[in-house]
Coordinates of C-alpha atoms in Angstrom, one line a residue:
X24 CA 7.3 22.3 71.5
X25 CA 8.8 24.1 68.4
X26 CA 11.3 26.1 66.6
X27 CA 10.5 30.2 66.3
X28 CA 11.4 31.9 63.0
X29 CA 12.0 35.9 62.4
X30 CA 9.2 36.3 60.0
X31 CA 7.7 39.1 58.3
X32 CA 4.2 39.5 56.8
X33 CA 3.9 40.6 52.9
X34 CA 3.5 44.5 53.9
X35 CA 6.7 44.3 56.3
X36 CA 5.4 43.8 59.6
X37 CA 8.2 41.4 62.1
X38 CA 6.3 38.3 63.5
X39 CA 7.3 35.5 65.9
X40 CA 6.8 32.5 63.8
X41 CA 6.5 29.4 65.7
X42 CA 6.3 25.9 64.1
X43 CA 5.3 23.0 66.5
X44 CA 8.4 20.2 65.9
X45 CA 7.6 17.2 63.0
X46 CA 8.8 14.7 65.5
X47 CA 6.3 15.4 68.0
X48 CA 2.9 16.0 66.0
X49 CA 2.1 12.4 66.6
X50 CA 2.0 12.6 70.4
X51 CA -0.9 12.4 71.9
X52 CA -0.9 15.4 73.8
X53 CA 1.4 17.9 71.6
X54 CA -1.1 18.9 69.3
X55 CA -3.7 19.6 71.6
X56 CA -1.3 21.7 73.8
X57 CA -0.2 23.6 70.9
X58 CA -4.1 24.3 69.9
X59 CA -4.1 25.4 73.8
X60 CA -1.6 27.6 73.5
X61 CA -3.2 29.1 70.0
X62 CA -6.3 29.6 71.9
X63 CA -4.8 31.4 75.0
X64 CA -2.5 33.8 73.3
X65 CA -5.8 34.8 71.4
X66 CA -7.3 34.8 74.6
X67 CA -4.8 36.9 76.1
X68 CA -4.4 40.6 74.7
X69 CA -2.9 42.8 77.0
X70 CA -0.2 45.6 77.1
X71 CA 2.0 42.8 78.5
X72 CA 1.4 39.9 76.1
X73 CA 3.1 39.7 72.5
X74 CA -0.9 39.4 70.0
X75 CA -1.3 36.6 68.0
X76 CA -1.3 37.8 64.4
X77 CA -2.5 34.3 62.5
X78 CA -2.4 30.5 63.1
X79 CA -2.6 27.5 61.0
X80 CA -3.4 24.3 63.0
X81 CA -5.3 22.4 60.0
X82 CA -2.5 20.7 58.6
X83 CA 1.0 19.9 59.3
X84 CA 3.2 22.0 59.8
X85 CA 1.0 23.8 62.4
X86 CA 2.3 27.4 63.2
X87 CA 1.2 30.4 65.0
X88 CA 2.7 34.2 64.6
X89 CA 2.4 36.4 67.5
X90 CA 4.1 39.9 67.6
X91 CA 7.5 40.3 67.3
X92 CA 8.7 42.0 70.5
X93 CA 12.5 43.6 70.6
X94 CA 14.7 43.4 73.7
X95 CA 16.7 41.1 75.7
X96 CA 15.5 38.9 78.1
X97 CA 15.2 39.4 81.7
X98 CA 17.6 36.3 82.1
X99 CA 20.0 37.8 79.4
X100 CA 19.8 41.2 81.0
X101 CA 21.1 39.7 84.4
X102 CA 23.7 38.0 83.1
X103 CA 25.3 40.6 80.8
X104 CA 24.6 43.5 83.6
X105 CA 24.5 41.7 87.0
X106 CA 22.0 42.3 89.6
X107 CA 19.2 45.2 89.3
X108 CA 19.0 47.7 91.2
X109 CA 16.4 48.2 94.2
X110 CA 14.7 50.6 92.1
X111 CA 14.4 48.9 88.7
X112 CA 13.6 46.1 90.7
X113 CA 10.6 47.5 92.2
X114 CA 9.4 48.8 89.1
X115 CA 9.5 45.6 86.8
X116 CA 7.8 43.9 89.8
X117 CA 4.9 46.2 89.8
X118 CA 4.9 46.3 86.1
X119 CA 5.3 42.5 85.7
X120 CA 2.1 41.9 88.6
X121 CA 0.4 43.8 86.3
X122 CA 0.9 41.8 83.3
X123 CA -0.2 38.8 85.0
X124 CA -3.3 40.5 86.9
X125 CA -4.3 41.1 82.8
X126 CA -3.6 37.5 82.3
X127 CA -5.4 36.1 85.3
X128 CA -8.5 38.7 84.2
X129 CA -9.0 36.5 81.8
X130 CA -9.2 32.9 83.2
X131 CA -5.5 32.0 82.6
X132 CA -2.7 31.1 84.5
X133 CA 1.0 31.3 83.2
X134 CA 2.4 28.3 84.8
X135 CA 5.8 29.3 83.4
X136 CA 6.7 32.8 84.3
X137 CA 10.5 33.1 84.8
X138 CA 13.5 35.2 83.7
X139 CA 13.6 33.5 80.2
X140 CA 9.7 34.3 79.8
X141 CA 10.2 38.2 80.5
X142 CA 11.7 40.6 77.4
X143 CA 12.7 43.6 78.8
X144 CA 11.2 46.2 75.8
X145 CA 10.5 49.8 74.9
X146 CA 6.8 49.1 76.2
X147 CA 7.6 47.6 79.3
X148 CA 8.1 44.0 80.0
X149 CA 6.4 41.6 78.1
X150 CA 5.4 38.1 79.1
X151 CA 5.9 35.0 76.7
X152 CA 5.5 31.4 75.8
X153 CA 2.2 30.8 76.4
X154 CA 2.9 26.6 75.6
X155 CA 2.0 25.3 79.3
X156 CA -0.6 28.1 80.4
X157 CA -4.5 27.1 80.9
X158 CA -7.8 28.0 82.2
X159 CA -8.5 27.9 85.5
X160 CA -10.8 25.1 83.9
X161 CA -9.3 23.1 81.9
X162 CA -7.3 20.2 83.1
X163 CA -3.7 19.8 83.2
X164 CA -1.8 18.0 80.0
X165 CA 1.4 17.0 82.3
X166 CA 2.0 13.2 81.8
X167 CA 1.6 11.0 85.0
X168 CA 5.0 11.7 87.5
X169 CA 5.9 15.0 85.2
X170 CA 4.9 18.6 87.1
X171 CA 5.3 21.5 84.5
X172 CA 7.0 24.7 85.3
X173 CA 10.7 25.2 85.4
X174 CA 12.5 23.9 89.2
X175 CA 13.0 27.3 91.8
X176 CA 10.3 29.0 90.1
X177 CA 7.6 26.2 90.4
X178 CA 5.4 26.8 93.4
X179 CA 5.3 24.2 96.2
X180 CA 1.6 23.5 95.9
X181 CA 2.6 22.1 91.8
X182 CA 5.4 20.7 92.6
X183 CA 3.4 18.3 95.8
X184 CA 0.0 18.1 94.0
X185 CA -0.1 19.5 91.0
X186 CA -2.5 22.5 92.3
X187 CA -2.0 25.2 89.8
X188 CA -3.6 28.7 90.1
X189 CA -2.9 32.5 90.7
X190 CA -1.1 32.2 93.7
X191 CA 1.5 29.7 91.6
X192 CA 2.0 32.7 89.1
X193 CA 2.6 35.0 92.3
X194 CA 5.1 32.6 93.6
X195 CA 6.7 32.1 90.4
X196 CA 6.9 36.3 90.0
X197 CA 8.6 36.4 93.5
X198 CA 11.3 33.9 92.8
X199 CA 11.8 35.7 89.5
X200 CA 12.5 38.8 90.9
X201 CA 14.9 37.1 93.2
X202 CA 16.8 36.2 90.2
X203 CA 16.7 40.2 89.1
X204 CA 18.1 41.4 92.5
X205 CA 20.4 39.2 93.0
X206 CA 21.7 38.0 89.6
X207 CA 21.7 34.5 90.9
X208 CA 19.0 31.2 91.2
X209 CA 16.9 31.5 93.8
X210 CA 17.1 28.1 95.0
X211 CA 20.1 27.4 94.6
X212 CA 21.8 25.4 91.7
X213 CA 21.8 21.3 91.4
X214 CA 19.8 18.3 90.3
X215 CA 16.3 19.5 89.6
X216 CA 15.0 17.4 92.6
X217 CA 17.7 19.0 94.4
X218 CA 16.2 22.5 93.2
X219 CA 12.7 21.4 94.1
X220 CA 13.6 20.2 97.5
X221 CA 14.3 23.8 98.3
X222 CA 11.7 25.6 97.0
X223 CA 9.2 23.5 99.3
X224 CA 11.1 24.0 102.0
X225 CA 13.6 26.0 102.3
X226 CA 13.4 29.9 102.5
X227 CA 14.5 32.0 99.0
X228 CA 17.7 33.6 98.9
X229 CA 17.4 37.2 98.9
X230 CA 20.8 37.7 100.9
X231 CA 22.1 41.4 100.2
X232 CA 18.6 43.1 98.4
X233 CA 17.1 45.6 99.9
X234 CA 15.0 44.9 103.4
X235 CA 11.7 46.6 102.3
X236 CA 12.0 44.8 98.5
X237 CA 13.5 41.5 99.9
X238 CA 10.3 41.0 102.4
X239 CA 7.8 41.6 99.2
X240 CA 9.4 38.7 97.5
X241 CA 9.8 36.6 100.5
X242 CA 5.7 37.1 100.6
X243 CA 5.3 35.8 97.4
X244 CA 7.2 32.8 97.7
X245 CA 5.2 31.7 101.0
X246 CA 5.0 28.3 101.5
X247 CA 0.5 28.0 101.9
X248 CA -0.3 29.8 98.5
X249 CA -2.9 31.3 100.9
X250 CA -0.3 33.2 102.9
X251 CA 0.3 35.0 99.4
X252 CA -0.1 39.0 98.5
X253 CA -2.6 39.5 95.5
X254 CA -1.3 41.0 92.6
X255 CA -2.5 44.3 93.4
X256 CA -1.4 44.5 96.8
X257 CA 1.6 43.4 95.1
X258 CA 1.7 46.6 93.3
X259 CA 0.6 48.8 96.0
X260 CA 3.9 47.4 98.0
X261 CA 6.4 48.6 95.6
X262 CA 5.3 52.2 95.9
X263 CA 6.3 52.7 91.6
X264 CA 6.0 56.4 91.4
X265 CA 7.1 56.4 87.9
X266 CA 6.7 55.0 84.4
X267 CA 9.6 51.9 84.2
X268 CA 10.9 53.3 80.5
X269 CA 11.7 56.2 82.7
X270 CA 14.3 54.6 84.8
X271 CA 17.9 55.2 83.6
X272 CA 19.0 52.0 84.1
X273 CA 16.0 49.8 82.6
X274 CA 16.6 52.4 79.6
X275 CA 20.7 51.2 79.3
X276 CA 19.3 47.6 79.4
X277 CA 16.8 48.1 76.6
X278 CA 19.3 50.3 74.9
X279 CA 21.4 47.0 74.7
X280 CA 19.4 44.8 72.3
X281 CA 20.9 44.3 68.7
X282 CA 18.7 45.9 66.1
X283 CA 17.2 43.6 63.3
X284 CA 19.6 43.9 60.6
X285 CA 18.5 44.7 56.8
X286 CA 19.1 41.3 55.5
X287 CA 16.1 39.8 53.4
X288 CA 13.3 37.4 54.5
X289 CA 13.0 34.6 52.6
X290 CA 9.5 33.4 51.6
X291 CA 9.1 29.9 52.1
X292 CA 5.3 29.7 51.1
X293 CA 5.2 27.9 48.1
X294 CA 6.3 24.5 46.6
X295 CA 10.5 25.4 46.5
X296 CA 13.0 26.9 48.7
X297 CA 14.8 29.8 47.4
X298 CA 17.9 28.6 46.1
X299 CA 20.2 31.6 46.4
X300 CA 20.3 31.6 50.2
X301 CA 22.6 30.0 52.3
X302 CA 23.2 29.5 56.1
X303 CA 23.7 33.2 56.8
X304 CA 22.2 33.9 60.0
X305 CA 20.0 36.8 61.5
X306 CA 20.4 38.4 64.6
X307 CA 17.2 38.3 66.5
X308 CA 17.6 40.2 70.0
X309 CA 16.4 37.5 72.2
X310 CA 17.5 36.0 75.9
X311 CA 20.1 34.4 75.5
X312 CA 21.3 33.2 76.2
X313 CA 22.4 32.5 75.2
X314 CA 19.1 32.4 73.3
X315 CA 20.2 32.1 69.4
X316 CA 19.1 29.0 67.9
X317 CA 20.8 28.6 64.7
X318 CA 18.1 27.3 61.9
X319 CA 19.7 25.8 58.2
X320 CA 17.7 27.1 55.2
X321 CA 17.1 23.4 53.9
X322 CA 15.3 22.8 57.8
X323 CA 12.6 25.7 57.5
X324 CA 9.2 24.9 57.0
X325 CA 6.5 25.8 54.6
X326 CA 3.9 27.2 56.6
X327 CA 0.0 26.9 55.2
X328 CA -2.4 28.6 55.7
X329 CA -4.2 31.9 54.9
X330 CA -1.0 34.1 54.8
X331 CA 1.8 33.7 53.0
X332 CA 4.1 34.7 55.8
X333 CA 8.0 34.9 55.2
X334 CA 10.5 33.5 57.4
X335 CA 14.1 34.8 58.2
X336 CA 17.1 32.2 56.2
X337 CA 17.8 31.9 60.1
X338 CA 16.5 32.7 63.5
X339 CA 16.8 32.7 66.9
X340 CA 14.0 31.8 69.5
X341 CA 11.9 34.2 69.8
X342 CA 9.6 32.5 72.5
X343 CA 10.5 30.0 75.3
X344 CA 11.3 26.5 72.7
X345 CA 12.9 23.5 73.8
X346 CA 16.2 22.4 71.5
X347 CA 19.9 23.3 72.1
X348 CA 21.2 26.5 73.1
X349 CA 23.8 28.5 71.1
X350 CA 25.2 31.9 71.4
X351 CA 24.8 35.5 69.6
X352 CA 25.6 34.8 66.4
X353 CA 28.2 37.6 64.9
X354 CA 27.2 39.1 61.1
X355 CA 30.4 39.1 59.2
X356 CA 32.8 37.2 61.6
X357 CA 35.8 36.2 59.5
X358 CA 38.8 33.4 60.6
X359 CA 40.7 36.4 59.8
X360 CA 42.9 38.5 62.8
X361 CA 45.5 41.5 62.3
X362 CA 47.8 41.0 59.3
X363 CA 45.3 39.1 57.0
X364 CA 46.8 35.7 58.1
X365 CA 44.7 32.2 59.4
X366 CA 46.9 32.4 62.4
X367 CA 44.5 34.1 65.0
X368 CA 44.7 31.6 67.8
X369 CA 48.7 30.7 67.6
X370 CA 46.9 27.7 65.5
X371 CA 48.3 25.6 62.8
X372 CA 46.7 23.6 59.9
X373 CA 46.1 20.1 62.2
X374 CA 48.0 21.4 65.3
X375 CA 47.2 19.5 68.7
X376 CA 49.6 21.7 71.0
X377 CA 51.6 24.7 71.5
X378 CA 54.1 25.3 74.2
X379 CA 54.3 29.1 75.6
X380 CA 58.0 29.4 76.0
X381 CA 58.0 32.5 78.1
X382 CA 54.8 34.3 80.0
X383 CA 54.6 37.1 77.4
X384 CA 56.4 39.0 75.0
X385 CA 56.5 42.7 74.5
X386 CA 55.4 44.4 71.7
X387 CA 56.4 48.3 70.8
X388 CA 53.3 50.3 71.2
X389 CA 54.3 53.1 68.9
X390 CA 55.3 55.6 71.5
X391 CA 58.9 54.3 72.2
X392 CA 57.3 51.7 75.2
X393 CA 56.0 48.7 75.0
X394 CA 53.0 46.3 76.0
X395 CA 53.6 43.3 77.7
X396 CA 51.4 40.0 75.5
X397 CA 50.2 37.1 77.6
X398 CA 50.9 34.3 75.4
X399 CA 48.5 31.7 77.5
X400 CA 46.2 32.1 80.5
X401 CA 47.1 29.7 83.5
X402 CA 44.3 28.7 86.4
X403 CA 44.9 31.6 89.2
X404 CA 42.6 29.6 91.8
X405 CA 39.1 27.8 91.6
X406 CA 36.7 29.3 88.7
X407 CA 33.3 29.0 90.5
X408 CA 31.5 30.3 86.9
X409 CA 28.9 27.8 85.7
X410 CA 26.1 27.7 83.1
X411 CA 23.3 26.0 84.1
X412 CA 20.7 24.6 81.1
X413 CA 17.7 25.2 83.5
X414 CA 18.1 28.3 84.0
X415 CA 19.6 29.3 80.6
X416 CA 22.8 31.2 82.5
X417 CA 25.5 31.4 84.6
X418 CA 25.4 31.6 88.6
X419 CA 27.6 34.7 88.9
X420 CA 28.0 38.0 86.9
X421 CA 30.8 39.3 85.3
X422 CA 33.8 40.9 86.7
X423 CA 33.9 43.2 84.4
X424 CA 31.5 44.7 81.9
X425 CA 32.1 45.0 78.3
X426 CA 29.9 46.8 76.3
X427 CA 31.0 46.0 72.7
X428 CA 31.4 42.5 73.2
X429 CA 29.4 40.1 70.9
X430 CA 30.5 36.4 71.1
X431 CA 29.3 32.9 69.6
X432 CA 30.2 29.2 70.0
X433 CA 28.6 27.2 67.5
X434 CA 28.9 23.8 65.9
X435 CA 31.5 24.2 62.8
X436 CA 29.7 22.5 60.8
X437 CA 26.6 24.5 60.9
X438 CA 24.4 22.0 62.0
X439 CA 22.9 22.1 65.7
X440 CA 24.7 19.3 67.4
X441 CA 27.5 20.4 69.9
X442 CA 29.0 16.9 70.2
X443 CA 29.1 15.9 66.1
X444 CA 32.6 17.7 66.2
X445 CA 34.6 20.8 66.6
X446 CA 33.0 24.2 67.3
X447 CA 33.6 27.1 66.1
X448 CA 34.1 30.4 68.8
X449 CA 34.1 33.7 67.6
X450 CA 34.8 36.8 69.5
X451 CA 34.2 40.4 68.9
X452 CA 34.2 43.9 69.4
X453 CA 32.2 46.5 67.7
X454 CA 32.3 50.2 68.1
X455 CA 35.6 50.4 70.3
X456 CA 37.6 53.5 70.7
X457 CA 41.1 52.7 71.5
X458 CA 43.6 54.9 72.5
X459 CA 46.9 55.1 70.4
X460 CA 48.9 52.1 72.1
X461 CA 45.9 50.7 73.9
X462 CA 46.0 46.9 74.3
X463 CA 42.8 44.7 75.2
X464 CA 43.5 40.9 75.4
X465 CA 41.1 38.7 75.0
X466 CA 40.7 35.0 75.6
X467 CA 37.9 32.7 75.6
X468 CA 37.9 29.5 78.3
X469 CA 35.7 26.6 77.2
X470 CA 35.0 23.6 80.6
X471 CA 33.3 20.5 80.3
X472 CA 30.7 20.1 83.2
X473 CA 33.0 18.0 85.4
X474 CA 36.6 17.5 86.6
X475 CA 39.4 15.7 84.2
X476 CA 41.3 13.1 85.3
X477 CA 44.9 14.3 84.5
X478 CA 45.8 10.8 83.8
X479 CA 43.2 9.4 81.0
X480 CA 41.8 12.9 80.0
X481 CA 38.4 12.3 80.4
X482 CA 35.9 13.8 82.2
X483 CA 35.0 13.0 86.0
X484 CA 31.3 12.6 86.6
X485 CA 31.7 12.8 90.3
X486 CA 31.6 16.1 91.4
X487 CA 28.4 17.6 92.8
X488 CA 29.8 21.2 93.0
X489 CA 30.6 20.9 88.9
X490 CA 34.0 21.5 87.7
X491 CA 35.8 24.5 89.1
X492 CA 38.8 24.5 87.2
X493 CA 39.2 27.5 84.6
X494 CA 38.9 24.9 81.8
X495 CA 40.9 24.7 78.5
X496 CA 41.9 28.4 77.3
X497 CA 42.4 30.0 74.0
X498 CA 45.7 31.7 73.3
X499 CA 44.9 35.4 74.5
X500 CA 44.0 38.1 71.6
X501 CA 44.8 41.5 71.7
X502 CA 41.0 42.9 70.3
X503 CA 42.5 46.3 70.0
X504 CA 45.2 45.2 67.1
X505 CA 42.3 43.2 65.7
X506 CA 39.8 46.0 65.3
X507 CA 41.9 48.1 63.6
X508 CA 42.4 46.6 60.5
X509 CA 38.6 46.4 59.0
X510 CA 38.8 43.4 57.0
X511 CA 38.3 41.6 60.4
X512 CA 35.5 43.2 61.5
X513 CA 36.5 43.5 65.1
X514 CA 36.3 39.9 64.8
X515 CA 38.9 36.7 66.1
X516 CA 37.8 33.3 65.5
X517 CA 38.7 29.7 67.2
X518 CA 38.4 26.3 66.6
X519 CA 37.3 24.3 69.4
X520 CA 39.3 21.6 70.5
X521 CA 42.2 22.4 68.2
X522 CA 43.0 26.0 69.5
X523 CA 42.4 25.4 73.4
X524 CA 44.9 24.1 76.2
X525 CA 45.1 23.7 79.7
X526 CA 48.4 25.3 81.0
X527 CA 50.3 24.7 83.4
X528 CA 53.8 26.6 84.6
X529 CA 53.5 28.4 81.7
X530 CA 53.3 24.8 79.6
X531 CA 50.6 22.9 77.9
X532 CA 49.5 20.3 80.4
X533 CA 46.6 18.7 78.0
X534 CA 45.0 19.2 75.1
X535 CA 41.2 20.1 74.9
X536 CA 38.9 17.0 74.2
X537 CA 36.0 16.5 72.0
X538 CA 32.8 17.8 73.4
X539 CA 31.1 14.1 72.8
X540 CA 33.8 12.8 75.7
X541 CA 31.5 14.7 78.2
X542 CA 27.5 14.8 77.5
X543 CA 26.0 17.6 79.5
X544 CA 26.1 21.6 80.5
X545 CA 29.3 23.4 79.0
X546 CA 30.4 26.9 80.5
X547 CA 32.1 29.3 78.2
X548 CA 33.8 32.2 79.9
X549 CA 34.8 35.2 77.6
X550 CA 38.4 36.8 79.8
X551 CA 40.0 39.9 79.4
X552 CA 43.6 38.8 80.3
X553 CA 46.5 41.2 81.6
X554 CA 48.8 38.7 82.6
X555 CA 49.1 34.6 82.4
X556 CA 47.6 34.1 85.7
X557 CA 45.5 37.1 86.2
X558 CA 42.0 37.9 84.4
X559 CA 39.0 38.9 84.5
X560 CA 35.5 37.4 83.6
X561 CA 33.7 40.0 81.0
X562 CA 30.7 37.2 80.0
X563 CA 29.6 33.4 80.9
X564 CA 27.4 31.6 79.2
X565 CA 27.5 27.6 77.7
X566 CA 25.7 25.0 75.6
X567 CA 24.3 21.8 76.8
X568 CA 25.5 18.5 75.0
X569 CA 23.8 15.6 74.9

C-alpha cells in the first residue's frame, strides 16, 4: 500500500506517517482502500489500536498519521527470544482478544491479524495496519481469484469463500499465538497454496505448549468458524490474573526495543527539500524484521494538507507496508575493525578469494596464554535455518542469545534493491563487558534460497525443503578486539559477495555470487564461532530479492 515515515508534529509529538505508493494511486481500487483504511483507524479508538492524528486524501500524495507506538514486534520478539512462555502466552492472548473484541464493538473486522501486526509495548499490545480491515458491511476490495490475509493465519472459511467475519479474526488470533508458543509457523513453511492447504485441513501445530494453553488455540483455529470460542470466553479461558506489563518476561521483551535516537526531523512541507541532509538513517524500533525499510532523502514525499508534519531523513515501517525487507540499521557503523585498518573481513581492494592455510592461529591474550582464532567457518552438517518473506522470519530460534547484538544487510549503494549489486553487512555490539582476555568471534553466513551446483555456481531451483547448506561465510571477527578500540563503535563491516566463501577442508571451495544469480528469499545467519566447524546461531533473519 505505502511507505511509513518517523514523523513528528511541530510541538514534538512522534507519528506514524504513512504515504500511499505514487505507482499505485491510479489503480482502481488503491485509493478507495486507502480512504477505507483512513476511515476505520478513525473508527477504531481503543486501548489497543495506534489513533489516527490527521489525514490528507485530497490530493496526491495521500497520507495518514496514526500514533507512534514503541516496541518490537510480536514476530521480531519471537525470533530474537524464541518461544514464549505459557504464562506470557496466556496473557498476550487475553490481552490481544481484547483488542479485537474493541475492534469488532465497532463493526470492523481485522482481516490481517498476525505476528507482524502485534507491537509488543509499554501499554500492552497493540494492533496495526488497518489497510485490508472492513465493516461487517461493506464489501470486499480483493480482485477476482485473490483472498486477503496472510497464508496460516487466513481462516478456512476466506480462504474457500471469501466469508470474512469475527470468527476469521479468532482464527487468525489462535494461529498467532501458535507462532508465540512455539516460535515457529503454524502451518508449516512452503508455497502459499502449500500453506493454505493446511490451514483448511490439517490440524495447527502446537507440539510441545502447554496442554491447557495448546487446547485454547486449537479452539480457535476450528475448522466451522461456528465451532469457535467468542472473544470473551476466550479471555475467561486464559484465567490472566495479572496486568501483562507485570510479567517479567514481557517486561525483558519490551525492555529490548531501541530508543528513538536525538537525530533531527526533517520538514518536508514546503516547495524544497532540505539540502544539508543526507542518507543517515533513523532507528525506528519496529518488527523486524527484519522490519527497517531504508527511505533516501531525495524519495520522501511532501505531504499536504492541514499540518505541516515532519518526516524522519529515514525510516523504518512503522505499520504492516508491502516493499523489501532490510535489517536494523546500525547508527555510526564504520568499515573500520581493531587497528584502524580497511582490513576487517581478511578483504582486499578487488579480492575474489582467500585460502585459510591452517584452522586458526593463536593470539596471546595478555595473561601469558593464548586464544585460539578460527580463520573460516566450514559447514558442520545440514543448516535447517530459513527466512521466509511471508512470515517476515526465520523457522527456528537462536542457539544462542545475544543481547548486544545489532546487525544490518543492506544494499551498498543505498538504494533499496538487493540484486543491483553488492551489499553491505554490518555487525555489532554495543554495551559488552568483556573480561581481560575474553574473545567473542563472530561471523556472519549469507545463503541464496536454493542449492548450488558445485560445477556452474549457480543456484538450484529444485529443492522443496530450500537450501540447507550453511551458505557462504564471512571470515570470523573477534567482537571483543573490535569493541575495544572506540573509533569502531563496536562495529565490523562486510562486503557482500566480495568478503564471503564457502569452505571446504579448511579451503575456499567457491566464491559467493551476486545476489541477482538467485531471485527470491535470502537467509542471513549471524554465528558466534569457536572453532572452524563448530558454531552457534545468535540471530536469522534475510531479504527477499526479486
Amino acid at each position: 500500500m505505502g511507505q511509513v515515515y518517523l514523523g513528528r508534529s511541530p510541538g514534538g509529538r512522534l507519528v506514524a506517517l504513512k504515504v500511499i505508493r505514487e505507482e499505485i494511486t491510479g489503480h482502481p481500487t488503491a485509493l478507495v482502500r486507502f480512504r477505507r483504511e483512513v476511515e476505520t483507524v478513525r473508527a477504531v479508538r481503543s486501548a489497543y489500536t495506534a489513533n489516527l492524528i490527521d489525514a490528507s486524501l485530497d490530493a496526491a500524495p495521500y497520507w495518514l498519521a496514526t500514533e507512534y507506538v514503541e516496541g518490537p514486534t510480536l514476530s521480531k520478539a519471537v525470533a530474537d527470544r524464541g518461544p514464549l512462555p505459557a504464562p506470557t502466552c496466556r496473557g498476550l492472548f487475553a490481552a490481544l482478544a481484547e483488542g479485537l473484541a474493541a475492534v469488532h464493538a465497532q463493526g470492523v473486522t481485522h482481516r490481517d491479524l498476525k505476528p507482524h501486526n502485534v507491537i509488543l509495548a509499554s501499554q500492552g499490545p497493540q494492533l496495526i495496519d488497518f489497510g485490508i480491515a472492513r465493516g461487517l458491511e461493506q464489501t470486499a476490495l480483493t480482485e477476482a481469484g485473490a483472498v486477503a490475509g496472510t497464508p496460516g493465519f487466513t481462516a478456512p472459511e476466506v480462504l474457500m469463500r471469501n466469508e470474512v467475519g469475527p470468527a476469521a479474526d479468532v482464527f487468525a488470533l489462535g494461529a498467532t499465538l501458535a507462532y508465540a508458543a512455539t516460535g515457529r509457523p503454524p502451518f508449516g513453511v512452503g508455497e502459499p497454496a502449500t500453506v493454505s492447504y493446511r490451514a483448511v485441513h490439517e490440524p495447527i501445530d502446537v507440539a510441545g505448549v502447554d496442554p491447557a494453553l495448546a487446547a485454547v488455540i486449537e479452539a480457535c483455529v476450528a475448522k466451522d468458524p461456528a465451532a469457535r470460542p467468542g472473544l470473551p470466553e476466550v479471555i475467561t479461558r486464559c484465567g490472566v490474573q495479572a496486568a501483562l506489563i507485570e510479567d517479567p518476561f514481557y517486561r525483558g521483551l519490551i525492555g529490548r526495543a531501541e530508543r528513538v535516537p536525538g537525530a533531527p526531523l526533517a520538514p518536508v512541507s514546503g516547495s524544497a527539500q532540505p539540502a544539508d541532509l543526507h542518507h543517515q538513517p533513523t532507528v525506528v524500533p519496529y518488527q523486524g524484521f527484519h522490519g527497517y525499510t531504508p527511505t533516501e532523502l531525495a524519495h520522501v514525499p511532501k505531504p499536504r494538507g492541514k499540518k505541516p508534519w515532519l518526516a524522519a531523513v529515514a525510516a523504518g515501517v512503522v505499520v504492516g507496508v508491502g516493499g523489501a525487507a532490510a535489517f536494523l540499521f546500525l547508527p555510526g557503523g564504520g568499515d573500520k575493525a581493531a587497528g584502524g585498518t580497511d582490513d576487517v573481513a581478511g578483504r582486499r581492494p578487488g579480492a575474489t578469494s582467500a585460502v585459510a592455510s591452517t584452522t586458526s592461529t593463536a593470539r596471546p591474550t595478555g595473561g601469558g596464554s593464548t586464544v585460539a582464532v578460527p580463520r573460516y567457518v566450514e559447514p558442520s552438517g545440514l543448516s535447517k535455518d530459513q527466512w521466509q518473506s511471508q512470515y517476515g522470519g526465520c523457522n527456528l530460534a537462536p542457539d544462542e542469545r545475544a543481547e548486544n547484538l545489532q546487525y544490518s544487510v543492506v544494499p551498498e549503494d543505498g538504494g533499496d534493491s538487493y540484486t543491483s549489486g553488492r551489499l553491505k553487512v554490518t555487525v555489532r555490539l554495543k554495551y559488552a563487558d568483556p573480561k581481560p582476555g575474553e574473545s567473542y568471534f563472530m561471523s556472519v553466513a549469507v545463503k541464496p534460497p536454493h542449492p548450488i551446483d558445485p560445477k556452474t555456481g549457480e543456484a538450484l531451483d529444485n529443492s522443496a525443503q530450500g537450501n540447507m547448506d550453511l551458505g557462504f561465510t564471512s571470515r570470523p571477527i573477534d567482537m571483543y578486539q573490535v569493541y575495544a578500540h572506540p573509533e569502531n563503535n563496536g562495529t565490523a563491516s562486510f562486503t557482500y559477495p566480495d568478503d564471503f566463501h564457502d569452505y571446504l577442508h579448511g579451503k575456499v571451495y567457491q566464491d559467493a555470487f551476486p545476489v541477482a544469480k538467485a531471485p527470491g528469499d535470502w537467509t542471513v545467519i549471524v554465528l558466534h564461532v569457536t572453532k572452524p566447524q563448530q558454531y552457534a546461531t545468535i540471530a536469522c533473519d534475510g531479504f527477499h530479492a526479486e
